Short mmCIF file of C-alpha atoms in Angstrom, two decimals:
data_model
loop_
_atom_site.label_atom_id
_atom_site.label_comp_id
_atom_site.label_asym_id
_atom_site.label_seq_id
_atom_site.Cartn_x
_atom_site.Cartn_y
_atom_site.Cartn_z
CA UNK A 26 1.02 -12.04 -11.05
CA UNK A 27 4.75 -12.35 -11.68
CA UNK A 28 7.43 -10.16 -13.21
CA UNK A 29 8.15 -11.33 -16.73
CA UNK A 30 11.48 -13.13 -17.09
CA UNK A 31 12.21 -11.22 -20.30
CA UNK A 32 12.00 -7.93 -18.38
CA UNK A 33 14.63 -9.06 -15.90
CA UNK A 34 16.93 -10.43 -18.59
CA UNK A 35 16.90 -7.13 -20.47
CA UNK A 36 17.82 -5.25 -17.28
CA UNK A 37 20.68 -7.67 -16.54
CA UNK A 38 21.98 -7.32 -20.09
CA UNK A 39 21.93 -3.53 -19.73
CA UNK A 40 23.86 -3.68 -16.48
CA UNK A 41 26.44 -6.12 -17.82
CA UNK A 42 27.05 -3.87 -20.80
CA UNK A 43 28.64 -1.32 -18.49
CA UNK A 44 25.68 0.29 -16.73
CA UNK A 45 25.58 2.97 -19.39
CA UNK A 46 22.22 3.06 -21.11
CA UNK A 47 22.29 3.95 -24.77
CA UNK A 48 19.17 5.23 -26.49
CA UNK A 49 18.17 1.81 -27.79
CA UNK A 50 18.40 0.33 -24.29
CA UNK A 51 16.48 3.29 -22.85
CA UNK A 52 13.69 2.82 -25.38
CA UNK A 53 13.55 -0.90 -24.65
CA UNK A 54 13.52 -0.34 -20.89
CA UNK A 55 10.77 2.27 -21.22
CA UNK A 56 8.67 -0.11 -23.30
CA UNK A 57 9.04 -2.95 -20.82
CA UNK A 58 8.53 -0.75 -17.77
CA UNK A 59 5.40 0.79 -19.24
CA UNK A 60 3.87 -2.66 -19.65
CA UNK A 61 5.07 -4.47 -16.52
CA UNK A 62 3.95 -2.85 -13.27
CA UNK A 63 5.77 -5.22 -10.92
CA UNK A 64 8.98 -4.81 -12.88
CA UNK A 65 8.72 -1.02 -12.61
CA UNK A 66 7.93 -1.07 -8.89
CA UNK A 67 10.50 -3.66 -7.80
CA UNK A 68 13.42 -2.52 -9.94
CA UNK A 69 13.07 1.27 -10.01
CA UNK A 70 11.10 2.47 -6.97
CA UNK A 71 12.11 2.94 -3.36
CA UNK A 72 10.41 3.20 0.02
CA UNK A 73 10.96 6.04 2.47
CA UNK A 74 11.26 4.39 5.88
CA UNK A 75 12.11 6.90 8.64
CA UNK A 76 11.24 4.33 11.32
CA UNK A 77 14.28 2.27 10.42
CA UNK A 78 17.35 2.67 12.60
CA UNK A 79 19.50 1.71 9.62
CA UNK A 80 18.72 2.71 6.03
CA UNK A 81 15.97 5.31 5.64
CA UNK A 82 15.65 4.65 1.91
CA UNK A 83 15.17 1.04 0.88
CA UNK A 84 14.19 -0.72 -2.36
CA UNK A 85 10.45 -1.15 -2.73
CA UNK A 86 10.16 -4.93 -2.80
CA UNK A 87 6.59 -6.15 -2.96
CA UNK A 88 5.24 -9.05 -0.95
CA UNK A 89 2.58 -11.49 -2.19
CA UNK A 90 -0.44 -9.50 -1.03
CA UNK A 91 0.85 -6.36 -2.73
CA UNK A 92 1.44 -8.36 -5.90
CA UNK A 93 -2.22 -9.34 -5.83
CA UNK A 94 -3.24 -5.71 -5.34
CA UNK A 95 -1.11 -4.54 -8.27
CA UNK A 96 -2.77 -7.23 -10.38
CA UNK A 97 -6.16 -5.84 -9.34
CA UNK A 98 -5.04 -2.32 -10.22
CA UNK A 99 -3.75 -3.38 -13.64
CA UNK A 100 -6.96 -5.22 -14.40
CA UNK A 101 -9.36 -2.47 -13.31
CA UNK A 102 -7.37 0.69 -14.01
CA UNK A 103 -9.58 3.23 -15.77
CA UNK A 104 -12.35 0.65 -16.19
CA UNK A 105 -14.11 0.09 -12.86
CA UNK A 106 -14.25 0.99 -9.19
CA UNK A 107 -12.00 -0.77 -6.68
CA UNK A 108 -12.63 -0.95 -2.95
CA UNK A 109 -9.97 -1.79 -0.37
CA UNK A 110 -10.38 -2.50 3.31
CA UNK A 111 -6.97 -1.45 4.54
CA UNK A 112 -4.80 -1.63 7.62
CA UNK A 113 -2.04 0.68 8.75
CA UNK A 114 1.32 0.12 7.07
CA UNK A 115 -0.16 -2.32 4.56
CA UNK A 116 0.74 -0.20 1.55
CA UNK A 117 -2.60 0.83 0.01
CA UNK A 118 -1.68 4.48 -0.49
CA UNK A 119 1.89 3.83 -1.61
CA UNK A 120 0.97 1.00 -3.99
CA UNK A 121 -1.84 3.02 -5.55
CA UNK A 122 0.43 6.04 -5.98
CA UNK A 123 3.15 3.85 -7.50
CA UNK A 124 0.71 2.41 -10.03
CA UNK A 125 -0.42 5.95 -10.82
CA UNK A 126 3.19 7.06 -11.21
CA UNK A 127 3.81 4.37 -13.81
CA UNK A 128 0.81 5.53 -15.83
CA UNK A 129 1.87 9.17 -15.38
CA UNK A 130 5.29 8.34 -16.84
CA UNK A 131 4.37 5.97 -19.66
CA UNK A 132 0.71 6.39 -20.69
CA UNK A 133 -0.18 9.47 -22.68
CA UNK A 134 -3.16 11.52 -21.52
CA UNK A 135 -3.44 9.93 -18.08
CA UNK A 136 -5.16 12.16 -15.52
CA UNK A 137 -5.19 10.97 -11.90
CA UNK A 138 -7.14 12.54 -9.05
CA UNK A 139 -6.14 12.32 -5.39
CA UNK A 140 -8.57 13.08 -2.57
CA UNK A 141 -8.01 12.95 1.16
CA UNK A 142 -9.74 14.33 4.24
CA UNK A 143 -8.04 17.76 4.08
CA UNK A 144 -5.57 19.75 1.96
CA UNK A 145 -2.62 19.03 4.25
CA UNK A 146 -3.13 15.29 3.81
CA UNK A 147 -3.17 15.71 0.04
CA UNK A 148 -0.29 18.12 -0.46
CA UNK A 149 2.15 19.44 2.08
CA UNK A 150 5.76 19.72 0.79
CA UNK A 151 7.00 19.66 4.39
CA UNK A 152 5.11 16.51 5.44
CA UNK A 153 6.26 13.12 4.22
CA UNK A 154 2.83 11.72 4.99
CA UNK A 155 1.05 13.77 2.34
CA UNK A 156 0.19 12.11 -0.96
CA UNK A 157 1.87 14.62 -3.27
CA UNK A 158 5.05 14.63 -1.15
CA UNK A 159 5.33 10.89 -1.77
CA UNK A 160 5.12 11.45 -5.52
CA UNK A 161 7.68 14.28 -5.42
CA UNK A 162 10.07 12.10 -3.43
CA UNK A 163 9.62 9.05 -5.63
CA UNK A 164 10.33 11.06 -8.78
CA UNK A 165 13.68 12.11 -7.32
CA UNK A 166 14.69 8.46 -6.91
CA UNK A 167 14.18 7.56 -10.58
CA UNK A 168 17.15 7.17 -12.92
CA UNK A 169 17.76 10.33 -14.98
CA UNK A 170 16.65 8.76 -18.26
CA UNK A 171 13.26 7.90 -16.74
CA UNK A 172 12.67 11.13 -14.82
CA UNK A 173 10.76 13.71 -16.91
CA UNK A 174 10.82 17.47 -16.65
CA UNK A 175 7.65 18.05 -14.65
CA UNK A 176 5.63 21.12 -13.77
CA UNK A 177 4.71 21.27 -10.08
CA UNK A 178 2.23 23.70 -8.53
CA UNK A 179 1.97 23.27 -4.78
CA UNK A 180 -0.72 25.93 -4.44
CA UNK A 181 -3.00 24.17 -6.93
CA UNK A 182 -1.85 20.67 -5.87
CA UNK A 183 -0.90 19.62 -9.39
CA UNK A 184 1.91 17.64 -10.97
CA UNK A 185 2.11 17.72 -14.77
CA UNK A 186 4.21 15.77 -17.26
CA UNK A 187 4.22 17.82 -20.51
CA UNK A 188 5.93 15.09 -22.51
CA UNK A 189 3.04 12.65 -21.94
CA UNK A 190 0.30 15.24 -21.33
CA UNK A 191 -0.41 13.42 -18.07
CA UNK A 192 -0.92 14.67 -14.58
CA UNK A 193 -1.91 14.33 -10.96
CA UNK A 194 -4.28 16.75 -9.25
CA UNK A 195 -5.14 16.68 -5.56
CA UNK A 196 -7.98 18.14 -3.54
CA UNK A 197 -9.56 17.95 -0.13
CA UNK A 198 -12.81 16.07 0.43
CA UNK A 199 -15.27 18.90 -0.21
CA UNK A 200 -18.61 18.96 -1.97
CA UNK A 201 -17.12 20.47 -5.14
CA UNK A 202 -14.17 18.10 -5.51
CA UNK A 203 -13.26 17.68 -9.20
CA UNK A 204 -16.41 19.40 -10.37
CA UNK A 205 -16.33 19.55 -14.18
CA UNK A 206 -13.18 17.43 -14.49
CA UNK A 207 -12.55 14.06 -16.13
CA UNK A 208 -10.01 11.57 -14.73
CA UNK A 209 -8.62 8.19 -15.69
CA UNK A 210 -8.76 7.19 -12.03
CA UNK A 211 -9.38 8.90 -8.69
CA UNK A 212 -7.88 7.68 -5.43
CA UNK A 213 -10.00 8.29 -2.31
CA UNK A 214 -7.67 7.93 0.66
CA UNK A 215 -9.11 7.09 4.11
CA UNK A 216 -12.74 7.69 3.12
CA UNK A 217 -13.79 6.46 6.56
CA UNK A 218 -12.13 9.52 8.15
CA UNK A 219 -13.93 12.07 6.00
CA UNK A 220 -16.59 14.35 7.40
CA UNK A 221 -20.03 12.75 7.25
CA UNK A 222 -22.16 14.24 4.49
CA UNK A 223 -19.45 15.43 2.12
CA UNK A 224 -18.04 11.87 2.04
CA UNK A 225 -21.24 10.55 0.44
CA UNK A 226 -21.64 13.55 -1.86
CA UNK A 227 -18.06 13.33 -3.17
CA UNK A 228 -18.39 9.58 -3.70
CA UNK A 229 -21.60 10.04 -5.69
CA UNK A 230 -20.36 13.02 -7.72
CA UNK A 231 -17.23 11.15 -8.80
CA UNK A 232 -19.38 8.77 -10.84
CA UNK A 233 -19.49 11.54 -13.47
CA UNK A 234 -15.75 12.27 -13.19
CA UNK A 235 -14.24 8.81 -13.62
CA UNK A 236 -15.08 5.18 -14.24
CA UNK A 237 -12.42 4.18 -11.74
CA UNK A 238 -12.80 5.24 -8.11
CA UNK A 239 -10.08 3.58 -6.02
CA UNK A 240 -11.34 3.67 -2.45
CA UNK A 241 -9.16 2.60 0.46
CA UNK A 242 -9.89 3.03 4.13
CA UNK A 243 -10.16 1.48 7.54
CA UNK A 244 -13.51 1.54 9.35
CA UNK A 245 -13.89 4.54 11.64
CA UNK A 246 -17.17 3.86 13.37
CA UNK A 247 -20.38 2.32 12.13
CA UNK A 248 -21.34 5.22 9.87
CA UNK A 249 -20.14 7.10 6.84
CA UNK A 250 -19.99 6.39 3.12
CA UNK A 251 -17.25 3.76 3.38
CA UNK A 252 -18.92 1.68 6.08
CA UNK A 253 -22.44 2.01 4.66
CA UNK A 254 -21.44 1.23 1.07
CA UNK A 255 -19.68 -2.00 1.97
CA UNK A 256 -22.29 -3.01 4.56
CA UNK A 257 -25.30 -2.56 2.27
CA UNK A 258 -23.64 -3.85 -0.91
CA UNK A 259 -22.21 -7.28 -0.09
CA UNK A 260 -21.83 -7.99 -3.82
CA UNK A 261 -19.05 -5.39 -4.09
CA UNK A 262 -15.74 -7.10 -4.65
CA UNK A 263 -13.29 -5.65 -2.17
CA UNK A 264 -9.61 -6.22 -1.60
CA UNK A 265 -8.55 -6.68 2.02
CA UNK A 266 -5.11 -5.56 3.10
CA UNK A 267 -4.48 -7.78 6.11
CA UNK A 268 -1.71 -6.53 8.40
CA UNK A 269 -0.98 -10.12 9.41
CA UNK A 270 0.43 -10.67 5.91
CA UNK A 271 2.94 -7.87 6.35
CA UNK A 272 6.19 -9.50 7.44
CA UNK A 273 7.21 -6.18 8.98
CA UNK A 274 4.25 -6.29 11.37
CA UNK A 275 3.43 -9.94 12.02
CA UNK A 276 6.47 -10.93 13.97
CA UNK A 277 5.33 -12.74 17.07
CA UNK A 278 1.74 -13.11 15.84
CA UNK A 279 0.54 -16.60 16.68
CA UNK A 280 -2.51 -18.59 15.56
CA UNK A 281 -4.07 -21.83 16.71
CA UNK A 282 -3.36 -25.15 15.09
CA UNK A 283 -5.13 -27.67 17.24
CA UNK A 284 -3.87 -26.92 20.71
CA UNK A 285 -0.58 -25.55 19.48
CA UNK A 286 0.24 -21.85 19.02
CA UNK A 287 2.34 -21.35 15.91
CA UNK A 288 3.64 -18.15 14.26
CA UNK A 289 1.62 -16.79 11.35
CA UNK A 290 4.80 -16.35 9.37
CA UNK A 291 6.90 -19.37 10.20
CA UNK A 292 9.94 -17.74 8.60
CA UNK A 293 9.56 -14.70 10.86
CA UNK A 294 8.82 -15.89 14.43
CA UNK A 295 9.87 -14.20 17.61
CA UNK A 296 13.46 -14.92 18.50
CA UNK A 297 14.08 -17.45 21.25
CA UNK A 298 15.30 -14.66 23.52
CA UNK A 299 12.06 -12.72 23.09
CA UNK A 300 9.94 -15.81 23.63
CA UNK A 301 11.87 -16.50 26.82
CA UNK A 302 11.46 -12.91 27.98
CA UNK A 303 7.75 -12.51 27.23
CA UNK A 304 6.35 -15.98 27.84
CA UNK A 305 8.58 -18.20 29.89
CA UNK A 306 8.50 -16.47 33.27
CA UNK A 307 4.89 -15.42 32.79
CA UNK A 308 3.50 -18.86 32.01
CA UNK A 309 5.78 -21.23 33.83
CA UNK A 310 7.32 -21.11 37.31
CA UNK A 311 11.14 -21.12 37.09
CA UNK A 312 11.38 -24.63 38.51
CA UNK A 313 9.24 -26.01 35.66
CA UNK A 314 11.04 -24.79 32.58
CA UNK A 315 14.63 -25.13 33.75
CA UNK A 316 16.91 -23.92 31.02
CA UNK A 317 14.83 -25.21 28.13
CA UNK A 318 12.42 -23.24 25.98
CA UNK A 319 8.89 -24.36 26.88
CA UNK A 320 6.34 -25.64 24.38
CA UNK A 321 3.65 -22.96 24.29
CA UNK A 322 0.21 -24.58 24.10
CA UNK A 323 -3.00 -22.60 23.65
CA UNK A 324 -4.54 -23.74 26.96
CA UNK A 325 -1.47 -22.53 28.82
CA UNK A 326 -1.47 -19.28 26.86
CA UNK A 327 -5.17 -18.69 27.57
CA UNK A 328 -4.63 -19.44 31.26
CA UNK A 329 -1.80 -16.92 31.47
CA UNK A 330 -3.83 -14.24 29.68
CA UNK A 331 -6.91 -14.81 31.85
CA UNK A 332 -4.74 -14.56 34.93
CA UNK A 333 -3.83 -11.08 33.78
CA UNK A 334 -7.48 -10.10 33.38
CA UNK A 335 -7.97 -10.66 29.61
CA UNK A 336 -11.26 -12.07 28.32
CA UNK A 337 -10.76 -14.59 25.49
CA UNK A 338 -13.77 -14.78 23.17
CA UNK A 339 -15.05 -18.29 22.58
CA UNK A 340 -13.53 -19.76 25.74
CA UNK A 341 -14.91 -20.40 29.16
#
């Protein structure tokens, strides 16, 4: 899945014309943005990153795995269920919300449900980790011509766009979640963390609410609706968010190629200084490595780990 070249050219032409959008340009941008998810996400959305020591607000630039997930969302949105085995900081929640935001802005009649383990996880205006907070924040980052006049009800956990008759509604994972409602799509966040019993009931009841349940979670034990559904239904097509594909997390992650340990992301290895600090003095006596960076082989790495008490599966 790639951003269409035409989309980018139109944006560049708008910027070169003086950065002042006229109504024709606005209409053209809205049309393109409504059709091209990656264009919308990469050119107009931002990421809130309080962990950064530098900028806390950065452009939301997707990596390849997220591009694949957005393609899955575009293909199945409103049509079928989607299951995701996720990892921390992989972007499941944010990517799903961003796709929902695009539909909220540009597709008339869209109704999106959000469910998490409790009300605070769904909607807490003072907690940047809650789902509705992320939507509120993202709306503030949009250019004025794209940002609609919305109606927000924190008590009822709703966000409504009168112009498009579209909305988000959030609820906790209880037995009566979305009873009597109809939704284009419903996002079930961290299903594996939900209380056992209601997790299965909510999952089953949502079959009558939407054709598109978007389920994302890690495994939390060998029980619960998330674990049991994927275990007993191997035919289910699931998307796996692998943290090793996140260039923000995989620095210093090494894999085996023959007897050589190489970084997973060759463009993002540990720096020489860190390698020297973490490996050199641990694996090699000072009189062996001199002033040169050693070649780290898997046997040597395994030997050093075993010496520290680690058990390496598949080795003797």
